[in-house]
Short mmCIF file of C-alpha atoms in Angstrom, two decimals:
data_model
loop_
_atom_site.label_atom_id
_atom_site.label_comp_id
_atom_site.label_asym_id
_atom_site.label_seq_id
_atom_site.Cartn_x
_atom_site.Cartn_y
_atom_site.Cartn_z
CA UNK T 130 115.76 -23.30 56.68
CA UNK T 131 116.64 -20.40 54.91
CA UNK T 132 117.75 -22.35 51.46
CA UNK T 133 113.90 -23.93 51.76
CA UNK T 134 111.77 -20.59 52.73
CA UNK T 135 113.37 -19.14 49.20
CA UNK T 136 111.99 -22.71 47.22
CA UNK T 137 108.65 -22.76 48.39
CA UNK T 138 108.55 -18.64 47.45
CA UNK T 139 109.98 -19.85 43.86
CA UNK T 140 108.12 -22.76 43.21
CA UNK T 141 104.12 -20.81 43.83
CA UNK T 142 105.37 -18.90 42.07
CA UNK T 143 106.20 -21.16 38.98
CA UNK T 144 103.05 -22.69 39.57
CA UNK T 145 100.91 -19.72 39.30
CA UNK T 146 103.21 -18.77 36.80
CA UNK T 147 101.48 -22.36 34.66
CA UNK T 148 97.67 -21.54 35.52
CA UNK T 149 98.15 -18.19 34.07
CA UNK T 150 99.16 -19.54 30.87
CA UNK T 151 96.56 -22.19 31.12
CA UNK T 152 94.10 -19.85 32.12
CA UNK T 153 95.07 -17.25 29.13
CA UNK T 154 94.48 -20.36 26.57
CA UNK T 155 90.82 -20.12 27.60
CA UNK T 156 89.76 -17.31 25.84
CA UNK T 157 86.23 -15.99 25.58
CA UNK T 158 84.67 -17.53 22.34
CA UNK T 159 83.53 -14.45 21.12
CA UNK T 160 86.56 -12.46 21.19
CA UNK T 161 88.71 -15.45 19.29
CA UNK T 162 90.32 -13.34 17.16
CA UNK T 163 88.23 -14.60 13.40
CA UNK T 164 91.60 -15.49 12.26
CA UNK T 165 91.70 -18.68 13.87
CA UNK T 166 88.55 -19.56 12.70
CA UNK T 167 88.16 -21.78 10.23
CA UNK T 168 85.28 -21.39 6.91
CA UNK T 169 82.71 -23.33 6.35
CA UNK T 170 82.70 -25.34 3.70
CA UNK T 171 79.15 -25.20 1.99
CA UNK T 172 78.79 -28.04 -0.85
CA UNK T 173 76.39 -29.18 -3.56
CA UNK T 174 75.51 -31.57 -1.53
CA UNK T 175 74.61 -29.49 1.11
CA UNK T 176 72.22 -27.11 -1.54
CA UNK T 177 70.95 -30.78 -3.21
CA UNK T 178 69.97 -32.11 0.54
CA UNK T 179 68.20 -29.16 1.19
CA UNK T 180 65.72 -29.37 -2.07
CA UNK T 181 65.36 -33.14 -1.44
CA UNK T 182 64.24 -31.68 2.31
CA UNK T 183 61.96 -29.64 0.74
CA UNK T 184 60.65 -32.09 -1.60
CA UNK T 185 59.65 -34.63 1.29
CA UNK T 186 57.54 -31.42 2.73
CA UNK T 187 55.88 -30.87 -0.43
CA UNK T 188 54.33 -34.51 -0.29
CA UNK T 189 53.27 -34.71 2.92
CA UNK T 190 51.73 -31.50 2.35
CA UNK T 191 49.63 -32.68 -0.75
CA UNK T 192 51.48 -29.40 -3.09
CA UNK T 193 49.58 -29.59 -6.55
CA UNK T 194 51.85 -29.94 -9.17
CA UNK T 195 52.05 -26.18 -10.24
CA UNK T 196 52.20 -24.94 -6.43
CA UNK T 197 55.58 -27.19 -6.35
CA UNK T 198 56.65 -25.14 -8.87
CA UNK T 199 56.18 -22.12 -6.83
CA UNK T 200 58.12 -23.65 -4.22
CA UNK T 201 61.11 -24.40 -6.05
CA UNK T 202 61.18 -21.63 -8.02
CA UNK T 203 61.27 -18.43 -5.72
CA UNK T 204 63.93 -19.60 -2.81
CA UNK T 205 66.61 -21.48 -6.09
CA UNK T 206 66.32 -17.75 -6.98
CA UNK T 207 66.79 -16.54 -3.75
CA UNK T 208 69.81 -19.23 -3.15
CA UNK T 209 71.23 -17.99 -6.81
CA UNK T 210 71.02 -14.19 -6.44
CA UNK T 211 73.67 -14.45 -3.72
CA UNK T 212 76.00 -16.29 -5.65
CA UNK T 213 75.46 -13.70 -8.10
CA UNK T 214 77.37 -11.67 -6.44
CA UNK T 215 80.51 -13.17 -5.19
CA UNK T 216 81.15 -15.59 -8.28
CA UNK T 217 81.39 -13.08 -12.10
CA UNK T 218 80.42 -16.02 -13.81
CA UNK T 219 77.20 -15.53 -13.25
CA UNK T 220 74.99 -12.60 -13.88
CA UNK T 221 72.11 -11.63 -11.25
CA UNK T 222 69.02 -11.97 -13.10
CA UNK T 223 67.38 -8.92 -11.42
CA UNK T 224 66.13 -6.61 -14.80
CA UNK T 225 65.74 -10.23 -16.77
CA UNK T 226 63.25 -12.09 -14.43
CA UNK T 227 59.42 -10.52 -14.48
CA UNK T 228 59.79 -7.37 -11.51
CA UNK T 229 62.37 -8.73 -10.10
CA UNK T 230 65.11 -5.91 -8.81
CA UNK T 231 68.90 -6.49 -7.36
CA UNK T 232 69.57 -8.06 -4.27
CA UNK T 233 71.62 -5.71 -1.28
CA UNK T 234 75.04 -6.32 -1.51
CA UNK T 235 76.25 -7.98 1.41
CA UNK T 236 77.72 -5.33 3.72
CA UNK T 237 80.27 -7.48 5.95
CA UNK T 238 83.27 -9.21 4.82
CA UNK T 239 82.41 -11.90 6.63
CA UNK T 240 79.70 -13.64 4.77
CA UNK T 241 80.04 -16.88 3.73
CA UNK T 242 78.13 -16.77 -0.09
CA UNK T 243 77.47 -20.00 0.29
CA UNK T 244 76.29 -20.32 3.46
CA UNK T 245 73.96 -17.19 2.55
CA UNK T 246 72.62 -18.90 0.41
CA UNK T 247 71.23 -22.13 2.24
CA UNK T 248 69.59 -19.90 4.64
CA UNK T 249 68.00 -18.03 1.92
CA UNK T 250 66.70 -20.89 0.40
CA UNK T 251 65.94 -23.10 3.73
CA UNK T 252 63.93 -20.06 4.94
CA UNK T 253 62.25 -19.35 1.73
CA UNK T 254 61.00 -22.79 1.10
CA UNK T 255 60.09 -22.88 5.04
CA UNK T 256 57.53 -19.78 4.33
CA UNK T 257 55.90 -21.15 1.05
CA UNK T 258 54.69 -25.39 2.84
CA UNK T 259 52.68 -25.32 4.80
CA UNK T 260 54.29 -27.52 7.86
CA UNK T 261 56.99 -25.00 8.22
CA UNK T 262 58.22 -26.57 11.63
CA UNK T 263 59.79 -29.80 9.81
CA UNK T 264 61.74 -26.99 7.92
CA UNK T 265 62.71 -25.62 10.95
CA UNK T 266 63.67 -28.38 12.15
CA UNK T 267 65.91 -29.08 9.02
CA UNK T 268 67.73 -26.17 9.32
CA UNK T 269 68.63 -25.53 13.13
CA UNK T 270 70.02 -28.77 12.56
CA UNK T 271 72.73 -27.01 9.79
CA UNK T 272 72.85 -23.95 12.03
CA UNK T 273 73.85 -25.46 14.92
CA UNK T 274 76.49 -27.28 13.36
CA UNK T 275 77.88 -24.03 11.10
CA UNK T 276 77.66 -21.56 14.35
CA UNK T 277 79.84 -24.07 16.51
CA UNK T 278 82.05 -24.33 13.92
CA UNK T 279 82.50 -20.50 12.91
CA UNK T 280 80.24 -18.14 14.83
CA UNK T 281 80.98 -14.57 13.60
CA UNK T 282 80.04 -15.73 10.08
CA UNK T 283 77.41 -17.65 11.11
CA UNK T 284 75.94 -14.74 12.27
CA UNK T 285 77.60 -12.64 9.40
CA UNK T 286 76.36 -15.05 6.79
CA UNK T 287 72.21 -15.28 8.74
CA UNK T 288 72.07 -11.39 9.03
CA UNK T 289 72.37 -10.87 5.04
CA UNK T 290 70.59 -13.40 4.48
CA UNK T 291 67.90 -12.60 6.16
CA UNK T 292 68.23 -8.91 4.22
CA UNK T 293 67.78 -11.53 0.64
CA UNK T 294 64.49 -12.48 2.47
CA UNK T 295 63.45 -9.61 3.01
CA UNK T 296 63.85 -8.49 -0.42
CA UNK T 297 62.72 -11.32 -1.83
CA UNK T 298 59.30 -11.76 0.45
CA UNK T 299 58.32 -8.30 -1.17
CA UNK T 300 58.77 -8.80 -4.95
CA UNK T 301 56.93 -12.78 -4.45
CA UNK T 302 53.98 -11.52 -2.75
CA UNK T 303 52.88 -9.72 -5.44
CA UNK T 304 52.60 -12.38 -7.81
CA UNK T 305 49.01 -12.74 -7.39
CA UNK T 306 49.30 -16.00 -5.39
CA UNK T 307 47.09 -14.97 -2.63
CA UNK T 308 44.63 -13.71 -4.56
CA UNK T 309 43.99 -16.42 -6.27
CA UNK T 310 43.53 -18.32 -3.23
CA UNK T 311 40.01 -15.81 -2.70
CA UNK T 312 38.55 -16.94 -6.00
CA UNK T 313 36.06 -18.80 -7.26
CA UNK T 314 36.37 -22.14 -7.51
CA UNK T 315 35.29 -24.09 -10.87
CA UNK T 316 31.95 -23.76 -12.75
CA UNK T 317 31.67 -27.53 -13.96
CA UNK T 318 29.28 -27.18 -17.49
CA UNK T 319 27.48 -30.61 -17.13
CA UNK T 320 25.42 -29.28 -20.12
CA UNK T 321 28.18 -29.43 -22.46
CA UNK T 322 29.13 -33.49 -23.31
CA UNK T 323 32.89 -31.68 -24.29
CA UNK T 324 34.28 -30.19 -21.49
CA UNK T 325 35.57 -31.87 -18.06
CA UNK T 326 34.22 -33.10 -15.43
CA UNK T 327 35.06 -34.54 -11.90
CA UNK T 328 36.86 -38.05 -12.00
CA UNK T 329 36.50 -40.74 -9.40
CA UNK T 330 37.36 -42.21 -6.95
CA UNK T 331 37.37 -38.99 -5.29
CA UNK T 332 35.71 -36.66 -7.92
CA UNK T 333 37.80 -33.60 -6.43
CA UNK T 334 36.74 -30.15 -8.35
CA UNK T 335 39.59 -28.27 -11.09
CA UNK T 336 42.41 -27.95 -9.41
CA UNK T 337 44.04 -24.26 -9.78
CA UNK T 338 41.43 -22.93 -12.10
CA UNK T 339 42.99 -19.37 -11.66
CA UNK T 340 46.62 -20.19 -12.40
CA UNK T 341 47.23 -18.55 -15.41
CA UNK T 342 47.00 -15.46 -13.28
CA UNK T 343 50.04 -15.71 -11.61
CA UNK T 344 52.70 -13.51 -12.99
CA UNK T 345 55.67 -15.36 -15.33
CA UNK T 346 59.19 -15.48 -14.67
CA UNK T 347 60.18 -14.54 -18.52
CA UNK T 348 57.11 -15.20 -20.78
CA UNK T 349 55.66 -12.42 -21.79
CA UNK T 350 51.78 -13.71 -20.47
CA UNK T 351 50.25 -16.93 -19.56
CA UNK T 352 49.43 -16.90 -23.60
CA UNK T 353 52.80 -16.49 -25.47
CA UNK T 354 52.69 -19.90 -26.47
CA UNK T 355 49.32 -20.52 -27.10
CA UNK T 356 48.96 -24.71 -28.38
CA UNK T 357 47.11 -25.95 -31.30
CA UNK T 358 43.16 -26.87 -30.14
CA UNK T 359 42.35 -30.41 -30.23
CA UNK T 360 40.71 -32.32 -32.69
CA UNK T 361 37.06 -30.69 -32.67
CA UNK T 362 35.36 -32.89 -30.35
CA UNK T 363 33.24 -35.19 -31.81
CA UNK T 364 31.48 -39.01 -31.20
CA UNK T 365 31.15 -40.01 -34.73
CA UNK T 366 33.54 -43.00 -35.17
CA UNK T 367 35.07 -41.44 -38.15
CA UNK T 368 36.18 -38.22 -36.25
CA UNK T 369 39.73 -37.29 -35.75
CA UNK T 370 38.86 -37.04 -31.66
CA UNK T 371 37.42 -40.58 -31.87
CA UNK T 372 39.80 -41.67 -33.40
CA UNK T 373 41.82 -40.56 -30.59
CA UNK T 374 39.43 -41.59 -27.85
CA UNK T 375 39.74 -45.17 -28.96
CA UNK T 376 43.64 -45.30 -29.20
CA UNK T 377 43.77 -44.74 -25.71
CA UNK T 378 40.95 -47.69 -25.18
CA UNK T 379 42.68 -50.00 -27.08
CA UNK T 380 46.05 -49.35 -25.90
CA UNK T 381 45.44 -49.67 -22.47
CA UNK T 382 43.20 -53.43 -23.65
CA UNK T 383 46.43 -54.22 -24.79
CA UNK T 384 48.14 -53.59 -22.37
CA UNK T 385 46.18 -55.04 -19.31
CA UNK T 386 46.46 -58.59 -21.94
CA UNK T 387 50.38 -58.27 -21.49
CA UNK T 388 50.03 -58.02 -17.97
CA UNK T 389 51.24 -55.34 -14.68
CA UNK T 390 54.66 -56.40 -15.90
CA UNK T 391 54.97 -55.51 -19.24
CA UNK T 392 57.13 -52.26 -19.93
CA UNK T 393 54.19 -49.51 -21.43
CA UNK T 394 53.08 -50.56 -17.31
CA UNK T 395 56.22 -49.54 -15.67
CA UNK T 396 56.49 -46.67 -17.88
CA UNK T 397 53.94 -45.60 -16.96
CA UNK T 398 54.44 -46.32 -13.12
CA UNK T 399 57.38 -44.55 -13.26
CA UNK T 400 56.77 -40.77 -14.97
CA UNK T 401 52.78 -41.07 -12.85
CA UNK T 402 53.87 -38.18 -10.60
CA UNK T 403 50.01 -37.11 -9.60
CA UNK T 404 49.83 -36.02 -5.85
CA UNK T 405 46.17 -36.94 -5.74
CA UNK T 406 45.94 -40.04 -6.23
CA UNK T 407 43.45 -41.61 -4.26
CA UNK T 408 42.70 -44.88 -2.30
CA UNK T 409 39.11 -46.22 -1.22
CA UNK T 410 39.15 -49.28 0.82
CA UNK T 411 35.11 -49.72 2.31
CA UNK T 412 34.28 -46.78 3.76
CA UNK T 413 37.73 -45.41 3.58
CA UNK T 414 39.21 -43.10 0.94
CA UNK T 415 42.71 -42.07 1.91
CA UNK T 416 45.46 -40.28 -0.65
CA UNK T 417 49.06 -42.10 -1.23
CA UNK T 418 52.02 -39.79 -1.19
CA UNK T 419 53.55 -38.87 -4.41
CA UNK T 420 56.09 -36.78 -5.89
CA UNK T 421 54.82 -33.94 -8.81
CA UNK T 422 56.12 -33.95 -12.04
CA UNK T 423 58.15 -31.18 -10.88
CA UNK T 424 59.60 -32.95 -8.25
CA UNK T 425 60.48 -35.46 -10.26
CA UNK T 426 62.61 -33.40 -13.10
CA UNK T 427 64.29 -31.32 -9.47
CA UNK T 428 65.93 -34.91 -8.68
CA UNK T 429 67.14 -35.33 -12.50
CA UNK T 430 68.39 -32.39 -12.33
CA UNK T 431 69.97 -33.13 -9.29
CA UNK T 432 71.47 -36.34 -11.08
CA UNK T 433 72.83 -34.54 -13.88
CA UNK T 434 74.49 -32.30 -11.02
CA UNK T 435 76.27 -35.01 -8.73
CA UNK T 436 77.24 -36.91 -12.48
CA UNK T 437 79.39 -33.99 -13.49
CA UNK T 438 80.10 -32.94 -10.09
CA UNK T 439 79.12 -29.75 -10.57
CA UNK T 440 80.68 -27.33 -7.48
CA UNK T 441 77.87 -25.69 -5.22
CA UNK T 442 77.78 -22.28 -7.76
CA UNK T 443 77.10 -24.90 -11.07
CA UNK T 444 74.53 -26.47 -9.56
CA UNK T 445 72.53 -22.94 -7.13
CA UNK T 446 72.93 -22.71 -11.68
CA UNK T 447 71.07 -25.70 -12.84
CA UNK T 448 68.26 -25.83 -10.34
CA UNK T 449 67.83 -21.96 -11.08
CA UNK T 450 67.47 -22.19 -14.45
CA UNK T 451 65.39 -25.69 -14.89
CA UNK T 452 62.66 -23.76 -12.22
CA UNK T 453 62.30 -21.26 -14.19
CA UNK T 454 61.66 -23.15 -16.97
CA UNK T 455 59.17 -25.28 -15.42
CA UNK T 456 57.68 -22.71 -13.24
CA UNK T 457 56.34 -21.22 -16.12
CA UNK T 458 55.62 -23.99 -17.85
CA UNK T 459 53.36 -24.79 -15.89
CA UNK T 460 51.77 -20.83 -15.77
CA UNK T 461 51.07 -21.73 -19.94
CA UNK T 462 50.19 -25.35 -19.48
CA UNK T 463 47.24 -24.14 -17.15
CA UNK T 464 46.26 -21.67 -18.77
CA UNK T 465 45.30 -23.27 -22.03
CA UNK T 466 43.82 -26.32 -19.61
CA UNK T 467 41.09 -24.63 -18.78
CA UNK T 468 40.58 -22.28 -21.85
CA UNK T 469 39.96 -25.78 -23.99
CA UNK T 470 39.15 -26.79 -20.88
CA UNK T 471 38.78 -30.50 -22.52
CA UNK T 472 36.49 -33.81 -21.40
CA UNK T 473 38.91 -36.95 -19.90
CA UNK T 474 39.18 -40.12 -21.87
CA UNK T 475 37.71 -41.86 -18.42
CA UNK T 476 34.91 -40.26 -18.63
CA UNK T 477 33.74 -40.95 -22.02
CA UNK T 478 34.71 -44.39 -22.50
CA UNK T 479 32.38 -44.60 -19.68
CA UNK T 480 30.34 -43.57 -20.95
CA UNK T 481 30.23 -44.41 -24.71
CA UNK T 482 32.77 -47.53 -25.51
CA UNK T 483 32.76 -49.80 -21.57
CA UNK T 484 31.76 -49.07 -18.68
CA UNK T 485 33.87 -50.68 -16.58
CA UNK T 486 37.04 -49.67 -17.99
CA UNK T 487 39.49 -48.52 -15.62
CA UNK T 488 42.75 -46.50 -16.80
CA UNK T 489 45.94 -47.50 -15.09
CA UNK T 490 46.59 -44.37 -13.96
CA UNK T 491 44.41 -42.40 -11.50
CA UNK T 492 43.26 -39.31 -14.02
CA UNK T 493 43.78 -36.04 -11.89
CA UNK T 494 41.68 -33.26 -10.59
CA UNK T 495 42.34 -30.91 -13.94
CA UNK T 496 41.10 -30.48 -18.04
CA UNK T 497 42.61 -32.68 -20.13
CA UNK T 498 44.88 -30.27 -22.79
CA UNK T 499 47.25 -30.20 -23.13
CA UNK T 500 49.83 -32.86 -20.71
CA UNK T 501 50.75 -30.83 -18.36
CA UNK T 502 53.11 -33.93 -17.73
CA UNK T 503 54.58 -32.87 -21.47
CA UNK T 504 54.80 -29.42 -20.97
CA UNK T 505 56.98 -29.61 -17.62
CA UNK T 506 58.99 -32.10 -19.65
CA UNK T 507 59.79 -30.86 -22.72
CA UNK T 508 60.07 -27.33 -20.67
CA UNK T 509 62.38 -28.79 -18.25
CA UNK T 510 64.19 -31.59 -20.78
CA UNK T 511 65.21 -28.48 -23.21
CA UNK T 512 67.43 -26.67 -20.65
CA UNK T 513 68.84 -29.11 -18.94
CA UNK T 514 70.15 -30.22 -23.01
CA UNK T 515 71.05 -26.73 -22.80
CA UNK T 516 73.18 -26.72 -19.52
CA UNK T 517 75.26 -30.49 -19.65
CA UNK T 518 74.37 -31.27 -23.74
CA UNK T 519 73.14 -33.38 -25.53
CA UNK T 520 72.71 -36.87 -25.41
CA UNK T 521 73.64 -36.75 -22.51
CA UNK T 522 73.01 -40.60 -20.51
CA UNK T 523 71.78 -40.94 -16.79
CA UNK T 524 70.19 -43.29 -14.82
CA UNK T 525 67.35 -42.14 -13.03
CA UNK T 526 66.65 -43.45 -9.79
CA UNK T 527 64.49 -40.80 -8.61
CA UNK T 528 61.22 -43.30 -8.00
CA UNK T 529 62.86 -45.15 -5.53
CA UNK T 530 62.01 -43.87 -2.92
CA UNK T 531 58.69 -45.06 -4.29
CA UNK T 532 59.43 -48.56 -4.79
CA UNK T 533 59.74 -48.72 -8.80
CA UNK T 534 62.85 -49.26 -10.39
CA UNK T 535 65.20 -47.14 -11.83
CA UNK T 536 65.11 -46.15 -15.67
CA UNK T 537 68.11 -45.10 -18.16
CA UNK T 538 67.70 -42.37 -20.64
CA UNK T 539 70.46 -41.60 -23.49
CA UNK T 540 69.36 -37.48 -23.40
CA UNK T 541 66.77 -35.28 -21.59
CA UNK T 542 65.01 -34.89 -24.31
CA UNK T 543 64.90 -39.05 -24.59
CA UNK T 544 63.47 -38.76 -21.41
CA UNK T 545 61.07 -35.74 -21.90
CA UNK T 546 59.22 -37.56 -24.53
CA UNK T 547 59.38 -40.90 -22.10
CA UNK T 548 57.30 -39.09 -20.06
CA UNK T 549 54.59 -37.56 -22.08
CA UNK T 550 53.80 -40.85 -24.19
CA UNK T 551 53.99 -42.18 -20.40
CA UNK T 552 50.31 -40.20 -19.96
CA UNK T 553 48.67 -42.65 -22.87
CA UNK T 554 49.90 -45.67 -21.16
CA UNK T 555 48.40 -44.76 -18.30
CA UNK T 556 45.07 -44.23 -20.20
CA UNK T 557 44.67 -40.32 -19.30
CA UNK T 558 45.08 -38.10 -22.18
CA UNK T 559 44.88 -38.20 -25.55
CA UNK T 560 47.81 -37.98 -28.50
CA UNK T 561 47.31 -34.39 -29.55
CA UNK T 562 47.62 -33.42 -25.68
CA UNK T 563 50.61 -35.67 -25.86
CA UNK T 564 52.30 -33.99 -28.60
CA UNK T 565 51.09 -30.40 -29.36
CA UNK T 566 51.83 -30.35 -25.16
CA UNK T 567 55.94 -31.34 -25.86
CA UNK T 568 56.03 -28.82 -28.25
CA UNK T 569 54.23 -26.18 -25.60
CA UNK T 570 57.31 -27.25 -23.35
CA UNK T 571 59.95 -27.09 -25.63
CA UNK T 572 58.62 -24.21 -26.88
CA UNK T 573 58.74 -22.40 -23.28
CA UNK T 574 62.69 -23.60 -22.34
CA UNK T 575 63.66 -21.90 -25.07
CA UNK T 576 62.42 -19.03 -24.74
CA UNK T 577 63.75 -19.44 -21.39
CA UNK T 578 67.26 -19.77 -22.64
CA UNK T 579 67.20 -17.72 -25.16
CA UNK T 580 65.58 -14.70 -22.38
CA UNK T 581 67.57 -14.67 -19.85
CA UNK T 582 71.83 -14.42 -19.63
CA UNK T 583 72.88 -16.34 -16.34
CA UNK T 584 76.57 -16.47 -16.83
CA UNK T 585 78.60 -13.31 -17.87
#
């Protein structure tokens, strides 16, 4: 009995030791050493997915092409400024981009700069779209995952990102966008046969007539690259203007004879990118969902990043530089649109050539000269060529979600040229608007290249 009396307490003591050891392993997560936590890796694909999500929301919210360029550029700049704090390869845009000052530096050594860049990008994007809840749902799913993996790192990154967001919002708020929301609508001069008039089927007012008052990012002014004026308006059959008008009609008629399967129709539809397409069925009119031209070129940027296996920082750099060029390209283009205020081919062809004629593409709701696709494509292709090189061949699958096939291009410049001429095939632009617009866009893109030092 005495032996057992001694053995039992020993067994109890041993059992208690085991319990103590097991309990000691169940530490409070907040007290776990940061050395024991895994660094959260943020990939280039994560950033691309976030931008894609912004694009989806903008399609849902039906933002105009100029507005979309603003929604892309600012969050990209915020993300770039954060990675530039921690990667000596890149140089801050502070002092280079108009009125942008240095962002706060991170005080906490636990900050994950890629994570902070993602957080700042998504939070700023949310503040610039209408459907904030859609962006919130997306970002919260990532936050939960990152926090679960490494809460101290996530908290530090979140805190830093919010500092940067507040800094960026103060800068963004001074770009004159809010002021343009309350400016007068565009007045149509119906007594001047050369001036733009709303077009069917929706006969919408002119979109963003005051966009030239938005603060440029790199340009000296909205009119810095003012294009050559269009041919003087004339309905004389031997005039340059009428020849361009007749070209639109003749090209359209030739394409119609070839049928809907023609190469020209495929090109026109591929580069349509008109978020204001309206469909009328009986007494019902509704809008179809399409991306903007800026969104298409953001898609091409993503393709180039994937094809070159660009890392997170390289991807942010490419997105930022191209979106800055497009932002200024829209300001430059819209400045000319409402200065020349030129009538669209559809209106004149219906009035003077064929009252039953319809363009292959729906005419967008703003003046004709210059072509927005041409300007933006010229700017984006010039910057992308600078980043990835000339003769960069790629397969463009940007329009697959909209039921359009993949198209291949030998270079960004070739893609831009096709985007530009697509507007002639679509029946919505004269030749001068296409050619001069492409030149104007390339000038904007080159100016961005020459005046932004984004790498050390």
